[in-house]
Coordinates of C-alpha atoms in Angstrom, one line a residue:
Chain C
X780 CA 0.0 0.0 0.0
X781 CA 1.4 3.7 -1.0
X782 CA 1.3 6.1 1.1
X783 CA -1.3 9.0 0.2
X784 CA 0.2 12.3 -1.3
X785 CA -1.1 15.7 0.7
X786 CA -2.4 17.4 -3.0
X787 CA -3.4 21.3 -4.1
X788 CA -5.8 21.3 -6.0
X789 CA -5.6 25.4 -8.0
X790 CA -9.3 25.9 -8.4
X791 CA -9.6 28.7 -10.6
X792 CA -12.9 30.0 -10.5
X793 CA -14.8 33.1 -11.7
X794 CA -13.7 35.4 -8.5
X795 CA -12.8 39.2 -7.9
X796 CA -10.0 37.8 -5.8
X797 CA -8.6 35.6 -8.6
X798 CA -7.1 31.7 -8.4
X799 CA -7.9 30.1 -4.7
X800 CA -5.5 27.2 -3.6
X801 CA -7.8 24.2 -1.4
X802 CA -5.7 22.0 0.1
X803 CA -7.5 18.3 0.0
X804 CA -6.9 15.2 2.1
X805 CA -8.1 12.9 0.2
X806 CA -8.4 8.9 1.0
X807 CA -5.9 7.3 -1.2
X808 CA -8.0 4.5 -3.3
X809 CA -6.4 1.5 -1.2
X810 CA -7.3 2.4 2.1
X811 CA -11.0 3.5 1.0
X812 CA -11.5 0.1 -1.2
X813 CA -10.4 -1.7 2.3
X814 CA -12.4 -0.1 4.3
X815 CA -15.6 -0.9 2.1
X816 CA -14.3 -4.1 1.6
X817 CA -14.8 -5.1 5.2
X818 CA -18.5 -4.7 5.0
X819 CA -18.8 -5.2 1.6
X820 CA -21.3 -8.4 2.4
X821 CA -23.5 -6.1 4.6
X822 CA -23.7 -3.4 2.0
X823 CA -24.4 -5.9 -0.8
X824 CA -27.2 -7.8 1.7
X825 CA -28.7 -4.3 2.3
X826 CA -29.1 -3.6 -1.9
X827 CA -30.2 -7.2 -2.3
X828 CA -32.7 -6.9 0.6
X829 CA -34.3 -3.1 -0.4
X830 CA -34.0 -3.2 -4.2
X831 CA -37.1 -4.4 -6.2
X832 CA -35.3 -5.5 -9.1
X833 CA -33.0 -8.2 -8.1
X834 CA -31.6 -8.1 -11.4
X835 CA -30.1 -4.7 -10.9
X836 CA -28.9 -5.1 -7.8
X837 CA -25.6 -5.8 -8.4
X838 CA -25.3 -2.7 -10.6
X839 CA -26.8 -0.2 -7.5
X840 CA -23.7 -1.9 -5.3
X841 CA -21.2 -0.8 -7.8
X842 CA -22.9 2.6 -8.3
X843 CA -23.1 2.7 -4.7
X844 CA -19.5 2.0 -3.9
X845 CA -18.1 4.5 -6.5
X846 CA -20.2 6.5 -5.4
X847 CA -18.8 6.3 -2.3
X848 CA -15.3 5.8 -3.7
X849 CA -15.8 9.6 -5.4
X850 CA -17.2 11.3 -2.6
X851 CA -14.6 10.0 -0.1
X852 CA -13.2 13.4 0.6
X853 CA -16.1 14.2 2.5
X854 CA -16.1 11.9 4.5
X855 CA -14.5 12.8 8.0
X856 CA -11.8 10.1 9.2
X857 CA -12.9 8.8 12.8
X858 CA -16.7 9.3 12.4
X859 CA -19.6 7.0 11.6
X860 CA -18.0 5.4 8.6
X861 CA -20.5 2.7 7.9
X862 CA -23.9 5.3 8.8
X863 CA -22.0 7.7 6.0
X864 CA -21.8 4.4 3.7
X865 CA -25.8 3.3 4.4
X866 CA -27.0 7.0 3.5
X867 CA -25.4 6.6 0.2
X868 CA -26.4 3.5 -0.3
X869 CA -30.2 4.3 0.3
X870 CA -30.1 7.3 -2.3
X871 CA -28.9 4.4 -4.4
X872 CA -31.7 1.9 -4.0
X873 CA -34.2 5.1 -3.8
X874 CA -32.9 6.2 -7.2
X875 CA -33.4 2.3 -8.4
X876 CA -36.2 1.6 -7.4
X877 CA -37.8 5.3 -8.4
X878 CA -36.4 4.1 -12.3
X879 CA -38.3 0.4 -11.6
X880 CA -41.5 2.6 -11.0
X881 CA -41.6 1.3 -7.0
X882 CA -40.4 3.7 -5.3
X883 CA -43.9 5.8 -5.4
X884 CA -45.5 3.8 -2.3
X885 CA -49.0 5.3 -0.9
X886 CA -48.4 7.6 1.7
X887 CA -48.6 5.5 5.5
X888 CA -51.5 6.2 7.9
X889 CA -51.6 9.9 9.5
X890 CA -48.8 12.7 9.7
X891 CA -49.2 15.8 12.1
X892 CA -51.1 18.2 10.1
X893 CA -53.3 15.4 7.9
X894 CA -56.1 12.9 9.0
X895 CA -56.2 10.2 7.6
X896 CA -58.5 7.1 8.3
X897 CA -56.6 4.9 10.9
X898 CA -55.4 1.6 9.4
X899 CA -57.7 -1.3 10.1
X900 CA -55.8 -3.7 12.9
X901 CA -55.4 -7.2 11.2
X902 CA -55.0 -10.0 13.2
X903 CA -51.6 -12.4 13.1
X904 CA -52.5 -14.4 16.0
X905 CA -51.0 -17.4 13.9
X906 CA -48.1 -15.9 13.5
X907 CA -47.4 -14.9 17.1
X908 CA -48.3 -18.5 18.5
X909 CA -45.5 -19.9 16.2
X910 CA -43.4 -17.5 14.6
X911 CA -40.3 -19.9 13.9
X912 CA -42.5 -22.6 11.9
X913 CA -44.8 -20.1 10.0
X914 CA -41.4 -18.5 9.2
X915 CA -40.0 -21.0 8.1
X916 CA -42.7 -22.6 5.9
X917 CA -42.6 -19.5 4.2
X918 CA -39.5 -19.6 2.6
X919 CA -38.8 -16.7 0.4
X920 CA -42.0 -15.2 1.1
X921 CA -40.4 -13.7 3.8
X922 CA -38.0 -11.6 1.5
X923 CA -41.0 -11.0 -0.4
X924 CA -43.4 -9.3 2.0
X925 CA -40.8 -6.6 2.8
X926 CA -41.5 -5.3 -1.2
X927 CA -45.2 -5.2 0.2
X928 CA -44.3 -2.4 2.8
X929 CA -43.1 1.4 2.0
X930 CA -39.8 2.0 1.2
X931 CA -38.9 4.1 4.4
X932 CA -40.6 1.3 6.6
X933 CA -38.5 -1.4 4.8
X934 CA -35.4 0.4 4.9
X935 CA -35.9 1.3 8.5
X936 CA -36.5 -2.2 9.5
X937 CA -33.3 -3.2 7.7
X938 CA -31.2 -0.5 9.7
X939 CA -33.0 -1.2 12.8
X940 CA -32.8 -5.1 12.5
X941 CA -29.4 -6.3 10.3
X942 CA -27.0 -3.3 10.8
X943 CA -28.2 -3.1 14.7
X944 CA -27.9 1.6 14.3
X945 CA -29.7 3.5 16.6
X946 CA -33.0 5.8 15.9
X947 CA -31.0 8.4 16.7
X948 CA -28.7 7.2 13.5
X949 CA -31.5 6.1 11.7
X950 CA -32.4 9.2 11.7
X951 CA -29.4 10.8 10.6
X952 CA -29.1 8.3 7.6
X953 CA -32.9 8.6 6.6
X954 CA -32.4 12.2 6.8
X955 CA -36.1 12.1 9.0
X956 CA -36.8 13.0 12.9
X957 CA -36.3 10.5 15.0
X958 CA -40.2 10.4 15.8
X959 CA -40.5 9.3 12.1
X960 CA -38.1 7.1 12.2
X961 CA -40.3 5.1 15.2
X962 CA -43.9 5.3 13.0
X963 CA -42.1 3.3 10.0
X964 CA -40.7 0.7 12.1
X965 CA -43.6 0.1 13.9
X966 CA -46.3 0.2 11.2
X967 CA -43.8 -1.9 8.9
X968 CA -43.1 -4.1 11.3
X969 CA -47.0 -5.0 11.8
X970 CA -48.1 -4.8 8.3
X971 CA -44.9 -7.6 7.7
X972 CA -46.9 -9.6 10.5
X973 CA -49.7 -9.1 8.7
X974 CA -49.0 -9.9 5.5
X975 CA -46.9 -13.0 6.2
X976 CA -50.1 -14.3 8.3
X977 CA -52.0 -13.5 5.3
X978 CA -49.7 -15.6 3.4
X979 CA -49.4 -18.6 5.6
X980 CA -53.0 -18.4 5.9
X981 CA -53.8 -18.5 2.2
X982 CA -51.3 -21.3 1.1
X983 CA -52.7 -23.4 3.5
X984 CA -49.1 -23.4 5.7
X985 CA -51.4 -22.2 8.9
X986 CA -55.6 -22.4 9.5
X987 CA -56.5 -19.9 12.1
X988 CA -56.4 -20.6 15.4
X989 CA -54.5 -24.0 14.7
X990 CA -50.8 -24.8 16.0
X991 CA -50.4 -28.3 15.2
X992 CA -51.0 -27.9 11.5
X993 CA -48.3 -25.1 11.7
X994 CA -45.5 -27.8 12.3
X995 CA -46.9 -29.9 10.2
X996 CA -46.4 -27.5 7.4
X997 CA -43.1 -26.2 8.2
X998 CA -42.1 -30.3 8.5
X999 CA -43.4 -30.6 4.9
X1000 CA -46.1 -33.2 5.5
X1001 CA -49.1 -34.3 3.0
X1002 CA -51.3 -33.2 5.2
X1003 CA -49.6 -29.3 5.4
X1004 CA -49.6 -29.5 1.7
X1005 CA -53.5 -30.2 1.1
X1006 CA -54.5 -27.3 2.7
X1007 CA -57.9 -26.7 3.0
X1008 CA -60.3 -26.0 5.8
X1009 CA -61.5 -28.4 8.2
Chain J
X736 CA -56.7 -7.1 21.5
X737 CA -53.0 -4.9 22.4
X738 CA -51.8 -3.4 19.5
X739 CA -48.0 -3.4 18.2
X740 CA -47.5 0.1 18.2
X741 CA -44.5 2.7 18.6
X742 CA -44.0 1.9 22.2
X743 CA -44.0 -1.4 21.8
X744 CA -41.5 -1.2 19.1
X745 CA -39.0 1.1 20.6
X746 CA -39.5 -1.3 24.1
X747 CA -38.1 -4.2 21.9
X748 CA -35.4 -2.2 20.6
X749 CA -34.7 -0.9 24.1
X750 CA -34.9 2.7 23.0
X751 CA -36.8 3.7 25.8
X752 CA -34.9 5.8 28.5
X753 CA -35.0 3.3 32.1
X754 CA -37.7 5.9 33.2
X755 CA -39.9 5.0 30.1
X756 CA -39.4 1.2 30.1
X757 CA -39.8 0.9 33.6
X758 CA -43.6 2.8 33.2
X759 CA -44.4 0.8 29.8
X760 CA -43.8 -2.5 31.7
X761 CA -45.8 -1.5 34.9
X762 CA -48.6 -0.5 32.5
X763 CA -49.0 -3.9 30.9
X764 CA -51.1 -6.5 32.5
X765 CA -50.7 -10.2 32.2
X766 CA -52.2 -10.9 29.2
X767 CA -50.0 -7.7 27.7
X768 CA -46.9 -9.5 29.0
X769 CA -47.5 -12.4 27.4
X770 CA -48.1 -10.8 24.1
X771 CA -45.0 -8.9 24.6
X772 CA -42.7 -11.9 24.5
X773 CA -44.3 -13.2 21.6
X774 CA -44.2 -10.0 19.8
X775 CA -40.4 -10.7 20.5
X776 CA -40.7 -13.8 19.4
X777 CA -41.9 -12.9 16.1
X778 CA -39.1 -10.0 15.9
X779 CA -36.4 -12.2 16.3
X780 CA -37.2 -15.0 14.0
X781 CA -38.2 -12.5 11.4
X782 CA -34.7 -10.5 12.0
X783 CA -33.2 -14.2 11.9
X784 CA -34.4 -14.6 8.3
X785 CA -33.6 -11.2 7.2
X786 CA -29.6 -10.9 8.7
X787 CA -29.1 -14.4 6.5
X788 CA -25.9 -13.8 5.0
X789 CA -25.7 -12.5 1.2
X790 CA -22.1 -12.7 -0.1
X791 CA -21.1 -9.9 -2.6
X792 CA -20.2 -12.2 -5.3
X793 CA -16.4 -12.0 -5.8
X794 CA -16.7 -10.9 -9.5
X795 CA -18.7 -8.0 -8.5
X796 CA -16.3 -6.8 -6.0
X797 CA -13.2 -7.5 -8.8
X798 CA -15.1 -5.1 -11.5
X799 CA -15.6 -2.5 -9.0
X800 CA -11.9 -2.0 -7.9
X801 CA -11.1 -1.8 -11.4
X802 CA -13.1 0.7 -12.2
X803 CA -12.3 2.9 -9.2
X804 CA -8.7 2.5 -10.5
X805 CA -9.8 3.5 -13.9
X806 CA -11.7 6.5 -12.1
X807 CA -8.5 7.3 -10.7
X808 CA -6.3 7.7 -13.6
X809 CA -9.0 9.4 -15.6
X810 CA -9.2 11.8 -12.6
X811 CA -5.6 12.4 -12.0
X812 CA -4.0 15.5 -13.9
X813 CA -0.6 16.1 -13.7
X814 CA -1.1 19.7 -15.1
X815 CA -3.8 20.5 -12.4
X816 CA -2.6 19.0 -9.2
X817 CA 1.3 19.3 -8.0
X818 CA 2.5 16.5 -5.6
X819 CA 3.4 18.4 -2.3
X820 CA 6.6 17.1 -0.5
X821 CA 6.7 18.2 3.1
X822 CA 10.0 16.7 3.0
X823 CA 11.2 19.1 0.2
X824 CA 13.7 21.9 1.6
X825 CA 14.2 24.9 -0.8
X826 CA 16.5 27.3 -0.5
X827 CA 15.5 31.2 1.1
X828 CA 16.9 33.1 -2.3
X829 CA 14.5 30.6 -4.4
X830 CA 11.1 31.5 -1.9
X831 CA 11.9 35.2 -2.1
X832 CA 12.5 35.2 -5.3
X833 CA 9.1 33.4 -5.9
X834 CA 7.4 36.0 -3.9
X835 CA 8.9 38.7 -5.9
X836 CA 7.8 37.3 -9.2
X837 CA 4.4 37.1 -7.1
X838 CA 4.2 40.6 -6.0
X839 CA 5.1 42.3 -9.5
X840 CA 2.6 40.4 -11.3
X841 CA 0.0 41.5 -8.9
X842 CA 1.0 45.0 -9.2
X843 CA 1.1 44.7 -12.8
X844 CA -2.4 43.5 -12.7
X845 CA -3.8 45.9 -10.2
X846 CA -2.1 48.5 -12.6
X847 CA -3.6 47.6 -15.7
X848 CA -6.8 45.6 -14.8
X849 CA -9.8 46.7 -13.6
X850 CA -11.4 44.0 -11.1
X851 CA -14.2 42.0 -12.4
X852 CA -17.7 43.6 -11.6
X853 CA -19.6 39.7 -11.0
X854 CA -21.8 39.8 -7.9
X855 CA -22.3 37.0 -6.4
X856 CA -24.0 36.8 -3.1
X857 CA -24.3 33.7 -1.3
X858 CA -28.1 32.2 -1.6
X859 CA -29.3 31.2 1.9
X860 CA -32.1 29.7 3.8
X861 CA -32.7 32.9 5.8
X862 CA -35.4 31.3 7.5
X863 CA -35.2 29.2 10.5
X864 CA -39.3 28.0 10.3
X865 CA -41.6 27.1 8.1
X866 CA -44.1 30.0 9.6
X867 CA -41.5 32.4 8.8
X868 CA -41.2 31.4 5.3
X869 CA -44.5 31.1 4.7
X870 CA -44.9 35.1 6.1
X871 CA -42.8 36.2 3.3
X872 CA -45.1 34.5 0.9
X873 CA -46.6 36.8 -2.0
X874 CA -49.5 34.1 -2.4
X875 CA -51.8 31.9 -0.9
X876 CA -50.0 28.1 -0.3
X877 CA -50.9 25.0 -2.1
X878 CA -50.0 23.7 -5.8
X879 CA -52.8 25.6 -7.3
X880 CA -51.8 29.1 -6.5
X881 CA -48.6 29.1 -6.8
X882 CA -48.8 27.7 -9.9
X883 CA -51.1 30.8 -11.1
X884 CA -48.8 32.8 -9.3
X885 CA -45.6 31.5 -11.3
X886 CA -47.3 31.4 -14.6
X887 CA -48.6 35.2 -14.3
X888 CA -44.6 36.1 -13.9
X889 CA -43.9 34.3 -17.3
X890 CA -42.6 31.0 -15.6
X891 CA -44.5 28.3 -17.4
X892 CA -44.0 25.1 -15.1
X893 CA -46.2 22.8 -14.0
X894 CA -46.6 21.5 -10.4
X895 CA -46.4 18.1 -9.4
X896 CA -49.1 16.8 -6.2
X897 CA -47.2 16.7 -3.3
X898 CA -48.3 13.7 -2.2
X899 CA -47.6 11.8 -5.6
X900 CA -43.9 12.7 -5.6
X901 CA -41.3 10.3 -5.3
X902 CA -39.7 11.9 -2.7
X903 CA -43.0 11.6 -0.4
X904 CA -42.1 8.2 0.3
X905 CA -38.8 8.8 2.3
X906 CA -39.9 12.0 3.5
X907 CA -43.2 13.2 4.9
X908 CA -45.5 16.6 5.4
X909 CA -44.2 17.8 2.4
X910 CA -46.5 20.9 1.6
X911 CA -46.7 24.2 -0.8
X912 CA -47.2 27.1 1.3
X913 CA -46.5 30.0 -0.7
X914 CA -44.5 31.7 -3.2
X915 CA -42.7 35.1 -4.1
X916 CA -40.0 36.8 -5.8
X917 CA -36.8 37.6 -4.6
X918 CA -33.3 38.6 -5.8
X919 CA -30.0 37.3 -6.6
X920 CA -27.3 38.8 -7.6
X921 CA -29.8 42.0 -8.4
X922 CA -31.6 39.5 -10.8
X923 CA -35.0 38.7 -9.5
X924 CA -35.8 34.6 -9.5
X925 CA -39.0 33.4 -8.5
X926 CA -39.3 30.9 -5.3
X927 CA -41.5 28.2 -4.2
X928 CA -41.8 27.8 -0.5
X929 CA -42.1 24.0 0.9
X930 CA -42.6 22.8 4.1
X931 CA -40.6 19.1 4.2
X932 CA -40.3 17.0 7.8
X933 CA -41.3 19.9 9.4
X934 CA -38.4 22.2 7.8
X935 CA -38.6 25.4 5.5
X936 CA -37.1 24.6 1.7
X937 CA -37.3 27.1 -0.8
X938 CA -37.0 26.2 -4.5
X939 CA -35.4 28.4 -6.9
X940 CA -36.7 29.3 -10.9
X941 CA -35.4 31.2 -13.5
X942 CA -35.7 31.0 -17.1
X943 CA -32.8 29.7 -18.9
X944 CA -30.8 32.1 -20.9
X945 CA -31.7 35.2 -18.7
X946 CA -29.2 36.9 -16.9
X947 CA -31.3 35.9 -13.7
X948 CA -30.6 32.1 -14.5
X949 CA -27.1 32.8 -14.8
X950 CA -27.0 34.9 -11.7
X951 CA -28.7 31.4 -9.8
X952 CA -25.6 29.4 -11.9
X953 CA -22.9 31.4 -10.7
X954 CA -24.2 31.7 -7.0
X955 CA -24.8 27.9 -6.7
X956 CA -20.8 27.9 -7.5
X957 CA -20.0 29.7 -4.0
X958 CA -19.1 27.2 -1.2
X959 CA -20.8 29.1 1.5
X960 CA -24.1 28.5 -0.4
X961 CA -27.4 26.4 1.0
X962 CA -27.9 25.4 -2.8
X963 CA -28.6 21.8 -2.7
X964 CA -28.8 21.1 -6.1
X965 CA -29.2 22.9 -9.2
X966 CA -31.2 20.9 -12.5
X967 CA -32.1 22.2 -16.0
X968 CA -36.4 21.8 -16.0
X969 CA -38.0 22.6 -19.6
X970 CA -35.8 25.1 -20.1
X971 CA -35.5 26.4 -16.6
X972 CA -32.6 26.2 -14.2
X973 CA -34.3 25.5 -10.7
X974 CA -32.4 25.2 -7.5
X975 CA -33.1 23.9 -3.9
X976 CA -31.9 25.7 -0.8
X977 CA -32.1 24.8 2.8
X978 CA -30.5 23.3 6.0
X979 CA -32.7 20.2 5.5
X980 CA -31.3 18.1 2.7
X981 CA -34.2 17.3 0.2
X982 CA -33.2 18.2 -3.4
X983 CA -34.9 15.9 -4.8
X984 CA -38.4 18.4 -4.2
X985 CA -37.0 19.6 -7.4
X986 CA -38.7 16.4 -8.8
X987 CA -42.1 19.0 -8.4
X988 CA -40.8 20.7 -11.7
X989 CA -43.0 19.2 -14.8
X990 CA -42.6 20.9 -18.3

């Protein structure tokens, strides 16, 4: 590894006081490119988990890290390196999914200065009694109910949950008061109850208000498979 | 039936202060309790399945190092940048002598140059509130108006719904309240006022071409600016200022 040369940039712009030096520190590429490439599996999980076309996601991690990579000069040495790193690389699953068309998401429940009709309160009692086995029988579907919930609420679940930040830097990243910060998580985190009940119930994986054929399910018997109402 | 609600969530993320948690747990009753621990339940396993590891697939990680070399040497500019060596001791006669050369060639200029007559004042976000913005306003809030109010002053841009933008689904209380005409540089540019998260954002319009779009262009080059962002809209340049980073309200623009 080289060592990094102090440089002068001689930005000559269109001032009464003529040519201004800037001395800038910059990260030389080595040291950055290590530093992402410590996290480099969280960053990718993050695109792979919040982008709706799995099929690009590979191409908003690159953008992403040179992103990063070009903008490393502003990034301050001995402060929140991987909260700098998540805020760009939510711009860069907000920009893909805006060009996929799903980044529009109806607006969630009320804000402070609009009323709007509370959300009705759906039931995931099947869930709750066996969250491990309905998980499990759902497989992918899992993955797939967090494309059902808003943006915001899916990307502050992903902070909140995988990376372990703060609200506080939740906050900071999402560039949102903390307050909001606490309405997604808690109204994604139900409507993902929700839906994944919905789910289970449907395919047959849970019938309300019935444990044993949970584990059935999730053990992959006949009798899960058949579904059906008794 | 309890409902899963923002105390609830913040409790199992323990980002209630000791005083908080403590008064949340003395308010549930058994039944709450028991809810509560499967709510954790459900929390965990579902975190479980969503921290699964995804490896960065090692092909991906080999094209992006090579382009961020390749970024590098298209960046780098021998002519523009000059190595500086701390180590690097030059003789006194050489530094005066370079001071000299500096000196005369100022004089020289000051001599036979008159300075350049460019304004360029900083554009700020003067106001710390939304209410205060919104007092300046020359017009009624909401998309309607100001839309009237833009197109009667020779800007012909349309307004997007607030509610429909793109932007509306990361941030929130995103709201027109007014609009009015103010100057930069001596050049008068029109401005939409926005309320966003609870901040005051002003967005900037001129018409391209007129010397009040280039007075915009060469204030959003000043680094003691609160442009966010300037974009080219149909022929307009338009420009977000503020403290709260949202320049993507400029999405609101439509030819």
């Amino acid at each position: 590894m080289g060592t990094c040369a102090l440089q002068l940039d001689i930005l000559h712009k269109r001032r009464s006081n003529g040519p201004q030096l800037r001395v800038v520190d910059t990260p030389c590429m080595d040291e950055f490119l290590e530093k992402i490439e410590k996290h480099k599996d969280e960053f990718y999980r993050f695109i792979r988990r919040n982008v709706w076309d799995r099929n690009v996601a590979d191409d908003v991690f690159s953008q992403a890290v040179l992103a990063a990579y070009e903008s490393r000069a502003k990034y301050t040495p001995g402060t929140n390196f991987r909260a700098w790193m998540f805020r760009i690389l939510l711009n860069k699953c907000y920009v893909a999914n805006r060009e996929t068309g799903r980044a529009f998401e109806p607006l969630e429940g009320a804000t402070e200065n609009k009323a709007v009709a509370p959300e009705p309160v759906r039931d995931y009692g099947d869930l709750l009694r066996d969250p491990e086995a309905v998980l499990q029988a759902c497989g992918d579907e899992v993955y797939q109910a967090m494309f059902g919930i808003s943006e915001a609420q899916r990307s502050a679940i992903l902070l909140r949950g995988i990376e372990k930040f703060s609200y506080q830097e939740i906050a900071e990243i999402m560039e949102i008061p903390v307050g909001t910060v606490m309405t997604h998580l808690s109204r994604g985190r139900r409507k993902l109850r929700e839906q994944l009940t919905e789910y289970a119930q449907e395919t047959g994986i849970v019938r309300a208000n019935s444990p044993s054929r949970t584990r059935e399910a999730a053990e992959g018997t006949d009798d899960a498979a058949q579904g059906g109402a008794t | 039936m309890h409902e899963f609600n923002e105390q609830w969530s913040a409790y199992l993320d323990g980002e209630l202060s000791d005083a908080e948690a403590r008064a949340f747990e003395q308010s549930l009753d058994e039944s709450a309790r028991e809810r509560l621990q499967q709510e954790k339940a459900v929390e965990d396993a579902l975190t479980e399945r969503l921290a699964a590891p995804v490896s960065c697939p090692d092909e991906v990680w080999s094209a992006i190092k090579a382009q961020a070399e390749a970024l590098d040497t298209a960046n780098a500019d021998p002519g523009n940048v000059v190595a500086f060596d701390p180590r690097a001791r030059r003789p006194l006669w050489y530094a005066a002598s370079v001071a000299a050369a500096v000196l005369v060639a100022f004089t020289l200029a000051s001599l036979f140059q008159t300075p350049p007559t460019v304004e360029n004042d900083a554009v700020v976000m003067a106001a710390a509130s939304i209410e205060e913005l919104a007092a300046g306003s020359e017009v009624e809030g909401g998309r309607e108006n100001v839309e009237r109010f833009l197109r009667e002053r020779g800007i012909e841009l349309a307004l997007a719904e607030e509610d429909t933008m793109p932007i509306a689904s990361l941030h929130h209380d995103i709201e027109i309240v007014g609009a009015r005409e103010e100057h930069v540089n001596g050049k008068p540019v029109k401005e939409v006022l926005f309320a966003c998260c609870g901040y005051p954002i002003k967005l900037l319009t001129a018409k391209r071409g007129t010397p009040e779009a280039a007075a915009l262009i060469a204030a959003a080059e000043r680094d003691d600016n609160d442009i966010q962002e300037v974009r080219e809209v149909g022929g307009y340049v338009t420009a977000a200022v503020g403290h709260h980073h949202a320049p993507d309200l400029l999405d609101v623009f439509g030819e």
